[in-house]
Amino acid sequence: MKQKKFNKKRLHKILNNWELYLMLLPAVLYIILFVYKPMYGIQIAFRDFQFKDGITGSRWVGFDQFRRLFNSYWFPIILKNTLTISILNLLLSFPLPIIFALAANELRNEKVKRTLQTVSYAPHFISMVVMCGMVVMFTSPSSGIINKAIEFFGGEAIAFMQKPEMFKWVFVLSGIWQGTGWSSIIYFSALAAVDKSLLEAAEIDGASRLQRILYINLPTIVPTISIQIVLAVGRLMSLGQEKVLLLQTSPNLNGSEIIATYVYKVGLEQYSYSFSTAAGLFNSLCNCILLITANTITKKITKQGLW
Amino acid sequence: MRTKKRRIKKTLGEHIFITVNGIFLSLFFVIALYPIIYVLSASVSDPVAVSSGKMFLWPVGFNVDGYEQVLRYKDIWSGYANTIFYTVVGTILNLVATIPAAYALSRKDLEGRNFIMTLFIITMYFSGGLIPTYLNMSGFGLVNTRWSLLLSGLVGTYNLIVARTFFANNIPMELQEAAYLDGATTFQLLLKVVLPLSAPIIVVMALYYGVGHWNQYFQAMIYLRDRELYPLQVILKEILTQSQLSATGLEGFTAAEIEEMLRMSETADRMKYCIIVVSMAPMLAIYPWLQKYFAKGVMVGSVKG
């Protein structure tokens, strides 16, 4: 009896709010048709997909595609590259926006501070294609400004884009150039919440600028930092394949081929759909494990987590 | 005496701090800005001065020949037109799908709100991956159509959360109830009460989605085959990766031939610099004016809820 009444109330609430559901409809339809429906297609990783048979009509092959992946010539290379580039990227590009925000926050002149922030966001608005184009031109051994500078200081021109061992540095440093300013926004807004009276009290008590930063400003933004760490680790292995593809050259392939670019090549260039999907699934699984591990660790240390 | 000494010491430390901090921030400023200035200067300089390293900050041998070359390049203009189309229409579709949904999800009286929200959040961490997504698009017959670019990424979950948080925190519920008492329908409420109070978040969403469309390359490369559909970024990629002259592999050419090739590659480089400027100028001209909005957007988004 009570249950029935409850259901009726619930139904009434839904009917009453039909307009809200109508507002949700385009967004929900989109994720069902364009995000969830493709997930159903992941099963081709366990099949031998043929266009004429379709997704469900193709033959089951179990873990064959994965076995092929793990035994392939490229597997150790792409796994190593994915991990080294990802980890180097995380270690170098994560702390900089925090340091930049803390340092710029100390500027007393609001106008200077705002100009600096504006300029620091500019690289974010440059497209990946253009950014990579700039990298290639700047590092050119014959005419690039970076090599001109190296030669000016007595060094020898380096063919940055041709050397596999240079790739990770090119990737990470250009990413730092493009992303540091933009990533710092969130820390600037977190710093706006610092208690001004606390800073004044510390100043009267004789705390130096550096001490005020370390013991007041930094602790205030620690929750923001820990959330950002979890998010960054969650994205660890989803390196932008777009950027890697744009910076790849055949001589540097041994240092630049990552799982995501491999997925793209075997899938859309060689049409091995099932094999490519299996490689992609392997990448997402690694990502998932990293995300859960990172969340558990940060939760233990900072009592903050994504869930 | 003792206190005086401590005071002097403190100011000295303060001075050192300000100097070191100033140097660090100036360095940061220069590194962020220099590549952009270099490209601007290189685009209007004598190509020989650029490739020999004589031009390193301000233009040398000022001329606009590179831009004249770019103006004659037809593909760039069709690419530009396509990109404007994708950006304008795409962003409108994004907003039409995202804003009402975010508003609905901000309403606490929406039955099943948590379930629907979870559906969206899952998509932040899981996806079908490249091939299943491609096959899905192809199954709808949308490969090699403009729709493939307009519809992929129609609703970004991050954007949805930002907008929802904004509505939940900034539109007083009493105001909405008052509108209902006056006999407004929910659609009227959204259009006449909620949206006029939400200009900042609409600008933020338009900016986030718009930048995404303007700079979109990967989806276009995957889904489009016909040149007349290509956005600017795909055309740019073609031009920018046209091979650079390498120092090796020049054996067998006469000195005059090599010089001619060098001259051609230098002018090609200048044209590349011009194209880079032409493509990044609109975004770089717009974003400083919207700065206060996107800072706000990030702030709203960082509030957990």
XYZ file of C-alpha atoms in Angstrom:
612
model
C 0.000 0.000 0.000
C 2.726 2.428 1.035
C 4.851 1.315 -1.912
C 2.020 1.989 -4.332
C 1.436 5.452 -2.972
C 5.137 6.193 -3.243
C 5.241 5.077 -6.862
C 2.275 7.232 -7.661
C 3.954 10.225 -6.090
C 7.079 9.515 -8.020
C 5.241 9.150 -11.295
C 3.432 12.382 -10.579
C 6.750 14.132 -10.019
C 8.114 12.824 -13.305
C 5.027 13.789 -15.270
C 4.986 17.198 -13.655
C 8.551 17.818 -14.748
C 8.212 16.492 -18.301
C 9.735 19.671 -19.657
C 12.945 19.058 -17.733
C 13.223 15.618 -19.326
C 12.677 17.146 -22.726
C 15.576 19.512 -22.008
C 17.760 16.528 -21.160
C 16.765 14.611 -24.256
C 19.336 15.886 -26.823
C 22.262 15.401 -24.432
C 21.120 11.946 -23.306
C 20.423 10.828 -26.874
C 23.883 11.999 -27.833
C 25.712 10.019 -25.162
C 23.636 6.913 -25.787
C 24.088 6.946 -29.564
C 27.625 8.318 -29.834
C 29.330 7.289 -26.589
C 27.608 4.226 -25.154
C 26.745 2.541 -28.433
C 30.417 2.432 -29.501
C 31.228 0.759 -26.167
C 29.097 -2.144 -27.336
C 31.479 -2.369 -30.285
C 34.444 -3.039 -28.009
C 33.558 -6.724 -28.346
C 35.280 -6.783 -31.723
C 38.526 -6.908 -29.713
C 37.525 -10.533 -29.038
C 36.340 -11.237 -32.551
C 37.826 -11.288 -36.017
C 35.929 -8.333 -37.397
C 34.926 -8.424 -41.051
C 32.950 -5.578 -42.567
C 30.504 -7.845 -44.370
C 29.633 -9.758 -41.167
C 29.208 -6.710 -38.939
C 30.080 -6.466 -35.258
C 27.949 -9.302 -33.906
C 28.283 -11.496 -36.995
C 32.062 -11.763 -36.924
C 33.762 -14.869 -35.547
C 34.749 -15.059 -31.848
C 38.487 -15.523 -31.385
C 38.820 -15.029 -27.625
C 42.113 -13.488 -26.592
C 43.879 -14.102 -29.905
C 44.153 -10.400 -30.727
C 45.725 -9.707 -27.342
C 48.172 -12.556 -27.750
C 49.119 -11.145 -31.128
C 49.578 -7.727 -29.530
C 51.802 -8.950 -26.696
C 53.949 -10.947 -29.112
C 54.267 -8.222 -31.699
C 57.588 -6.538 -32.461
C 56.248 -3.117 -31.527
C 54.635 -4.014 -28.186
C 57.663 -3.551 -25.870
C 58.588 -0.363 -27.728
C 55.171 1.270 -27.562
C 54.639 0.260 -23.942
C 57.998 1.680 -22.935
C 57.462 4.883 -24.905
C 53.958 5.374 -23.556
C 55.180 4.974 -19.984
C 58.342 7.076 -20.291
C 56.672 9.956 -22.101
C 53.657 9.902 -19.757
C 55.662 9.807 -16.554
C 58.216 12.379 -17.684
C 55.326 14.583 -18.747
C 53.590 14.246 -15.392
C 56.722 14.857 -13.343
C 57.847 17.921 -15.261
C 54.619 19.585 -16.276
C 52.653 19.118 -13.055
C 54.632 21.258 -10.552
C 55.299 24.238 -12.835
C 51.792 25.758 -12.880
C 51.740 25.612 -9.071
C 55.117 27.340 -8.772
C 54.081 29.909 -11.364
C 50.803 30.692 -9.565
C 52.516 30.978 -6.178
C 55.216 33.251 -7.615
C 52.895 35.476 -9.650
C 50.560 35.746 -6.676
C 53.325 37.641 -4.882
C 53.263 40.457 -7.425
C 51.853 43.547 -5.738
C 51.083 45.402 -8.965
C 47.708 44.092 -10.180
C 48.244 45.362 -13.720
C 51.581 43.582 -14.120
C 50.091 40.430 -12.657
C 47.126 40.448 -15.033
C 49.318 41.106 -18.080
C 51.579 38.234 -17.103
C 48.580 35.939 -16.757
C 47.138 36.998 -20.104
C 50.426 36.340 -21.870
C 50.809 32.986 -20.138
C 47.439 31.799 -21.515
C 48.286 32.662 -25.127
C 50.021 29.377 -26.064
C 46.924 27.431 -24.981
C 44.915 29.049 -27.785
C 47.332 27.968 -30.487
C 46.167 24.837 -32.250
C 48.070 21.584 -31.982
C 48.808 21.582 -35.713
C 50.304 25.057 -35.574
C 52.174 24.390 -32.345
C 53.760 21.260 -33.779
C 54.529 23.127 -37.007
C 56.323 25.740 -34.937
C 58.276 23.063 -33.069
C 59.433 21.501 -36.335
C 60.499 24.855 -37.773
C 62.233 26.039 -34.597
C 64.224 22.823 -34.243
C 65.239 22.542 -37.890
C 68.987 21.836 -38.046
C 69.511 24.141 -41.031
C 67.347 27.168 -40.244
C 65.694 26.695 -36.835
C 66.227 29.423 -34.269
C 67.019 26.906 -31.518
C 69.910 25.456 -33.478
C 71.037 28.947 -34.456
C 71.224 29.711 -30.730
C 73.137 26.496 -30.030
C 75.601 27.347 -32.818
C 75.895 30.904 -31.516
C 77.050 29.567 -28.160
C 79.559 27.314 -29.839
C 77.590 24.088 -29.925
C 76.691 21.918 -32.867
C 73.252 21.829 -34.476
C 71.092 18.933 -33.274
C 68.514 17.247 -35.483
C 65.948 17.140 -32.666
C 63.167 15.653 -34.751
C 65.273 12.860 -36.201
C 66.558 11.381 -32.948
C 64.392 8.851 -31.101
C 65.960 9.701 -27.722
C 65.099 13.399 -28.169
C 61.416 12.847 -28.810
C 60.220 12.715 -25.217
C 61.936 16.010 -24.464
C 60.479 17.707 -27.514
C 57.038 16.417 -26.545
C 57.192 17.316 -22.865
C 58.905 20.707 -23.181
C 56.572 21.905 -25.920
C 53.662 20.750 -23.755
C 54.998 22.769 -20.847
C 55.238 25.816 -23.073
C 51.657 25.375 -24.204
C 49.990 24.326 -20.981
C 51.653 25.887 -17.948
C 49.817 29.208 -17.997
C 46.435 27.677 -18.651
C 46.816 25.021 -15.945
C 47.746 27.711 -13.441
C 44.290 29.356 -13.609
C 42.861 26.890 -11.152
C 45.637 27.588 -8.651
C 45.198 31.334 -9.011
C 41.545 30.987 -8.130
C 42.394 28.698 -5.213
C 44.898 31.303 -3.978
C 42.190 33.952 -4.023
C 40.651 32.095 -1.080
C 43.693 32.614 1.180
C 42.752 34.372 4.407
C 44.257 37.893 4.161
C 44.164 38.494 7.922
C 46.219 35.341 8.440
C 48.900 36.697 6.093
C 48.956 40.013 7.919
C 49.225 38.320 11.296
C 52.119 36.213 10.019
C 53.857 39.315 8.693
C 53.564 41.062 12.060
C 54.966 37.955 13.734
C 57.995 38.267 11.479
C 57.379 35.520 8.950
C 59.303 36.080 5.730
C 57.640 36.067 2.312
C 58.900 32.593 1.619
C 57.608 31.363 4.980
C 54.211 32.905 4.317
C 54.074 31.133 0.948
C 55.160 27.795 2.373
C 53.035 27.809 5.527
C 49.924 29.733 4.477
C 49.483 29.937 0.693
C 50.658 26.445 -0.170
C 48.551 24.616 2.448
C 45.479 26.510 1.269
C 45.802 25.125 -2.243
C 46.784 21.581 -1.250
C 43.236 20.204 -1.723
C 43.183 21.656 -5.250
C 46.606 20.175 -5.937
C 45.590 16.718 -4.790
C 42.466 16.717 -6.965
C 44.589 17.815 -9.906
C 47.098 15.024 -9.211
C 44.379 12.407 -9.311
C 42.998 13.848 -12.539
C 46.465 14.028 -14.077
C 47.301 10.452 -13.162
C 43.922 9.360 -14.498
C 44.904 10.867 -17.835
C 48.449 9.517 -17.586
C 48.241 7.043 -20.423
C 45.789 8.951 -22.557
C 48.588 11.030 -24.044
C 47.431 13.117 -26.937
C 47.817 10.840 -29.936
C 47.140 13.874 -32.099
C 50.260 15.650 -30.924
C 52.445 12.551 -31.144
C 51.254 11.882 -34.697
C 52.036 15.458 -35.661
C 55.559 15.317 -34.246
C 56.444 11.857 -35.502
C 59.031 11.362 -38.215
C 60.144 8.006 -39.530
C 63.648 8.323 -38.034
C 62.307 9.015 -34.516
C 59.638 6.297 -34.573
C 61.514 4.117 -32.083
C 61.159 6.855 -29.502
C 57.810 8.258 -30.540
C 55.457 5.382 -31.320
C 53.024 5.032 -28.404
C 50.065 2.716 -27.897
C 47.556 5.325 -29.073
C 49.380 6.089 -32.324
C 49.852 2.372 -32.912
C 46.091 1.905 -32.453
C 45.517 4.598 -35.036
C 47.948 3.158 -37.553
C 46.951 -0.499 -37.415
C 43.289 0.506 -37.241
C 42.709 3.280 -39.702
C 45.720 2.863 -41.969
C 46.003 -0.928 -42.098
C 42.338 -1.675 -41.391
C 43.083 -4.317 -38.709
C 40.002 -3.215 -36.790
C 39.922 -5.991 -34.201
C 43.627 -5.874 -33.472
C 43.543 -2.096 -33.086
C 40.535 -2.265 -30.765
C 42.337 -4.826 -28.614
C 45.369 -2.541 -28.339
C 43.089 0.365 -27.455
C 41.318 -1.699 -24.822
C 44.648 -2.679 -23.316
C 45.520 1.012 -23.073
C 42.233 1.861 -21.335
C 42.678 -1.006 -18.879
C 46.134 0.256 -17.894
C 44.623 3.705 -17.516
C 41.870 2.377 -15.305
C 44.291 0.592 -13.003
C 46.446 3.715 -12.734
C 43.420 5.855 -11.944
C 42.210 3.587 -9.164
C 45.714 3.265 -7.693
C 46.294 6.998 -7.814
C 42.955 7.718 -6.209
C 43.583 5.245 -3.405
C 47.022 6.664 -2.685
C 45.979 10.320 -2.726
C 42.974 9.495 -0.579
C 45.258 7.908 2.007
C 47.651 10.847 2.038
C 45.375 13.834 1.636
C 41.931 12.469 2.570
C 40.774 13.802 -0.795
C 39.845 11.771 -3.799
C 37.688 11.651 -6.867
C 35.278 9.276 -5.164
C 69.495 47.423 18.886
C 68.642 43.784 18.463
C 65.227 44.457 16.980
C 66.701 46.952 14.545
C 69.194 44.415 13.286
C 66.451 41.868 12.729
C 64.457 44.384 10.780
C 67.316 45.097 8.399
C 67.905 41.393 7.890
C 64.255 40.884 7.054
C 64.194 43.570 4.405
C 67.326 42.137 2.863
C 65.657 38.736 2.636
C 62.607 40.395 1.201
C 64.752 42.135 -1.410
C 66.372 38.899 -2.440
C 62.992 37.249 -2.666
C 61.539 40.009 -4.843
C 64.567 39.960 -7.154
C 64.633 36.187 -7.585
C 60.877 36.088 -8.062
C 61.093 38.920 -10.592
C 63.768 37.128 -12.592
C 61.788 33.894 -12.584
C 58.588 35.586 -13.728
C 60.353 37.649 -16.397
C 61.912 34.494 -17.753
C 58.500 32.889 -17.815
C 57.048 35.912 -19.616
C 59.783 35.863 -22.258
C 59.501 32.119 -22.899
C 55.728 32.273 -23.280
C 55.786 35.248 -25.620
C 58.983 34.829 -27.613
C 57.913 32.068 -30.038
C 54.800 34.041 -30.954
C 56.757 37.246 -31.586
C 59.337 35.297 -33.555
C 56.665 33.850 -35.849
C 55.098 37.296 -36.346
C 58.451 38.842 -37.191
C 59.541 35.956 -39.425
C 56.319 36.259 -41.426
C 57.202 39.802 -42.532
C 60.980 39.420 -42.821
C 63.389 38.667 -45.591
C 63.461 34.822 -45.724
C 67.240 34.732 -46.066
C 67.660 36.752 -42.871
C 65.344 34.315 -41.067
C 67.045 31.114 -42.179
C 70.516 32.492 -41.472
C 69.531 33.482 -37.939
C 69.997 37.240 -38.501
C 66.369 37.783 -37.608
C 65.835 36.796 -34.002
C 63.356 39.282 -32.572
C 62.226 42.169 -34.759
C 61.602 41.931 -38.522
C 64.597 42.289 -40.811
C 63.980 43.502 -44.372
C 60.273 44.143 -43.817
C 57.917 42.939 -46.586
C 54.476 41.352 -46.884
C 55.173 39.129 -49.902
C 54.442 36.044 -47.811
C 50.941 37.254 -47.053
C 50.319 37.985 -50.724
C 51.291 34.399 -51.481
C 48.924 33.142 -48.784
C 46.096 35.281 -50.133
C 46.427 33.539 -53.468
C 46.304 30.091 -51.890
C 42.710 29.001 -52.519
C 42.656 25.997 -50.171
C 43.354 28.218 -47.206
C 40.256 30.276 -47.846
C 37.979 27.295 -48.303
C 39.511 25.869 -45.137
C 38.897 29.126 -43.337
C 35.268 29.211 -44.483
C 34.758 25.600 -43.363
C 36.346 26.256 -40.002
C 34.098 29.263 -39.424
C 31.097 27.095 -40.314
C 32.152 24.256 -37.991
C 32.929 26.686 -35.191
C 29.696 28.703 -35.410
C 27.217 25.912 -36.115
C 29.057 23.406 -33.934
C 29.178 25.741 -30.953
C 25.481 26.599 -31.286
C 24.615 22.885 -31.326
C 26.890 22.301 -28.312
C 25.153 25.051 -26.373
C 21.649 23.946 -27.331
C 22.431 20.421 -26.141
C 24.462 21.334 -23.055
C 22.781 24.352 -21.430
C 19.192 23.017 -21.063
C 20.500 19.627 -19.923
C 22.749 21.291 -17.358
C 19.815 23.345 -16.128
C 17.597 20.262 -15.794
C 20.337 18.471 -13.865
C 20.727 21.437 -11.527
C 17.128 21.015 -10.359
C 16.942 19.018 -7.141
C 13.340 17.986 -7.876
C 14.411 16.046 -10.982
C 13.721 12.343 -10.390
C 16.653 10.160 -11.458
C 19.064 13.098 -11.393
C 21.896 11.112 -9.838
C 21.485 8.236 -12.236
C 21.617 10.482 -15.294
C 24.593 12.365 -13.882
C 26.421 9.066 -13.331
C 25.753 8.138 -16.955
C 27.550 11.296 -18.018
C 30.426 10.991 -15.550
C 31.208 7.452 -16.720
C 31.860 8.843 -20.195
C 34.720 10.906 -18.767
C 36.666 7.733 -18.034
C 35.400 5.172 -20.501
C 34.858 5.307 -24.209
C 34.540 2.856 -27.017
C 37.979 3.762 -28.298
C 39.043 4.821 -31.742
C 37.822 1.999 -33.949
C 34.414 1.259 -32.353
C 33.682 4.997 -32.390
C 34.686 5.206 -36.022
C 32.568 2.179 -36.934
C 29.623 3.696 -35.082
C 29.960 6.954 -37.007
C 30.265 5.004 -40.205
C 27.198 2.933 -39.269
C 25.157 6.131 -39.107
C 26.469 7.054 -42.554
C 28.096 10.180 -41.171
C 31.696 9.520 -42.232
C 32.828 12.139 -44.721
C 29.978 14.505 -43.865
C 29.998 17.771 -41.965
C 27.834 16.126 -39.315
C 30.727 13.940 -38.177
C 32.527 17.049 -36.917
C 29.418 18.785 -35.608
C 28.154 15.816 -33.629
C 31.300 14.282 -32.180
C 31.813 15.818 -28.773
C 28.342 17.392 -28.803
C 28.139 17.385 -25.001
C 31.344 17.558 -22.989
C 30.790 16.134 -19.522
C 33.206 18.587 -17.965
C 31.312 21.492 -19.509
C 28.009 19.997 -18.416
C 29.221 19.799 -14.813
C 30.541 23.361 -14.888
C 27.232 24.712 -16.205
C 25.181 22.620 -13.799
C 27.214 23.831 -10.824
C 26.763 27.408 -11.987
C 22.977 27.062 -12.220
C 22.728 25.301 -8.866
C 24.739 27.989 -7.066
C 23.738 31.184 -8.823
C 20.021 31.014 -9.630
C 17.990 31.376 -6.433
C 15.310 28.719 -6.109
C 12.864 31.317 -4.707
C 13.065 33.190 -7.990
C 12.198 30.044 -9.909
C 9.311 29.217 -7.609
C 8.004 32.760 -7.994
C 8.066 32.337 -11.781
C 6.057 29.115 -11.464
C 3.530 30.880 -9.230
C 3.147 33.498 -11.946
C 2.174 30.673 -14.287
C 5.413 30.293 -16.270
C 6.194 26.965 -17.922
C 9.621 25.446 -17.369
C 10.757 26.495 -20.844
C 9.652 30.065 -20.206
C 11.462 29.945 -16.889
C 14.671 28.830 -18.579
C 14.482 31.390 -21.373
C 13.216 34.421 -19.479
C 14.570 34.000 -15.960
C 17.523 31.624 -15.881
C 19.386 32.420 -19.110
C 19.426 36.218 -18.649
C 21.167 35.619 -15.313
C 23.671 33.202 -16.839
C 25.633 35.279 -19.335
C 29.049 34.433 -17.800
C 28.561 30.687 -18.042
C 27.205 30.875 -21.589
C 30.264 32.858 -22.664
C 32.553 30.341 -20.952
C 30.842 27.389 -22.635
C 30.896 29.111 -26.028
C 34.601 29.836 -25.595
C 35.527 26.289 -24.532
C 33.538 24.657 -27.308
C 34.500 27.308 -29.858
C 38.238 26.945 -29.291
C 37.805 23.187 -29.590
C 36.109 23.506 -32.973
C 38.510 26.130 -34.261
C 41.547 23.999 -33.471
C 39.986 20.649 -34.350
C 42.290 18.495 -36.412
C 42.198 14.832 -35.416
C 38.477 14.169 -35.946
C 38.619 15.930 -39.303
C 41.588 13.831 -40.354
C 39.789 10.632 -39.371
C 36.324 11.322 -40.703
C 36.720 13.559 -43.762
C 37.851 12.497 -47.226
C 36.691 15.320 -49.516
C 38.917 18.349 -49.738
C 35.990 20.739 -49.891
C 34.984 19.679 -46.371
C 38.432 20.165 -44.834
C 38.736 22.670 -42.013
C 41.698 25.019 -41.888
C 43.743 22.813 -39.555
C 43.908 19.916 -42.029
C 45.048 22.255 -44.803
C 47.587 23.784 -42.426
C 48.954 20.363 -41.567
C 49.501 19.641 -45.257
C 51.373 22.880 -45.804
C 53.381 22.841 -42.583
C 54.676 19.310 -43.060
C 55.733 19.808 -46.657
C 59.233 18.526 -46.410
C 61.940 20.749 -45.124
C 65.159 20.755 -47.005
C 67.563 18.415 -45.278
C 71.258 19.001 -45.370
C 71.942 15.431 -46.388
C 70.888 13.982 -49.698
C 72.086 16.938 -51.705
C 74.936 15.112 -53.411
C 74.693 15.087 -57.158
C 73.219 18.559 -57.490
C 75.166 21.498 -58.829
C 75.842 24.470 -56.576
C 73.372 26.585 -58.551
C 70.650 23.964 -58.178
C 71.231 23.708 -54.459
C 71.072 27.465 -54.127
C 67.799 27.551 -56.044
C 66.354 24.804 -53.815
C 67.512 26.655 -50.731
C 65.860 29.861 -51.920
C 62.624 28.007 -52.582
C 62.643 26.358 -49.186
C 63.291 29.715 -47.562
C 60.297 31.330 -49.242
C 58.244 28.255 -48.395
C 59.227 28.739 -44.759
C 58.134 32.359 -44.864
C 54.788 31.300 -46.245
C 54.488 28.809 -43.389
C 55.078 31.577 -40.880
C 52.411 33.698 -42.566
C 49.935 30.845 -42.461
C 50.619 30.258 -38.786
C 49.876 33.923 -38.118
C 46.713 33.896 -40.210
C 45.367 30.839 -38.401
C 46.163 31.829 -34.832
C 45.329 35.525 -35.084
C 41.547 35.299 -34.450
C 41.882 33.250 -31.266
C 44.754 35.338 -29.915
C 42.793 38.510 -30.633
C 39.631 37.317 -28.886
C 40.721 35.511 -25.738
C 42.183 38.428 -23.736
C 38.760 40.087 -23.758
C 37.100 36.996 -22.363
C 39.747 36.311 -19.753
C 37.637 37.194 -16.733
C 34.967 34.783 -17.942
C 37.119 31.725 -18.403
C 38.862 32.229 -15.096
C 35.380 32.141 -13.630
C 34.534 28.990 -15.576
C 37.524 27.124 -14.182
C 36.615 28.330 -10.708
C 33.029 27.080 -10.975
C 34.278 23.792 -12.380
C 36.693 23.216 -9.544
C 33.891 23.308 -6.979
C 33.031 19.715 -6.313
C 29.338 19.025 -6.466
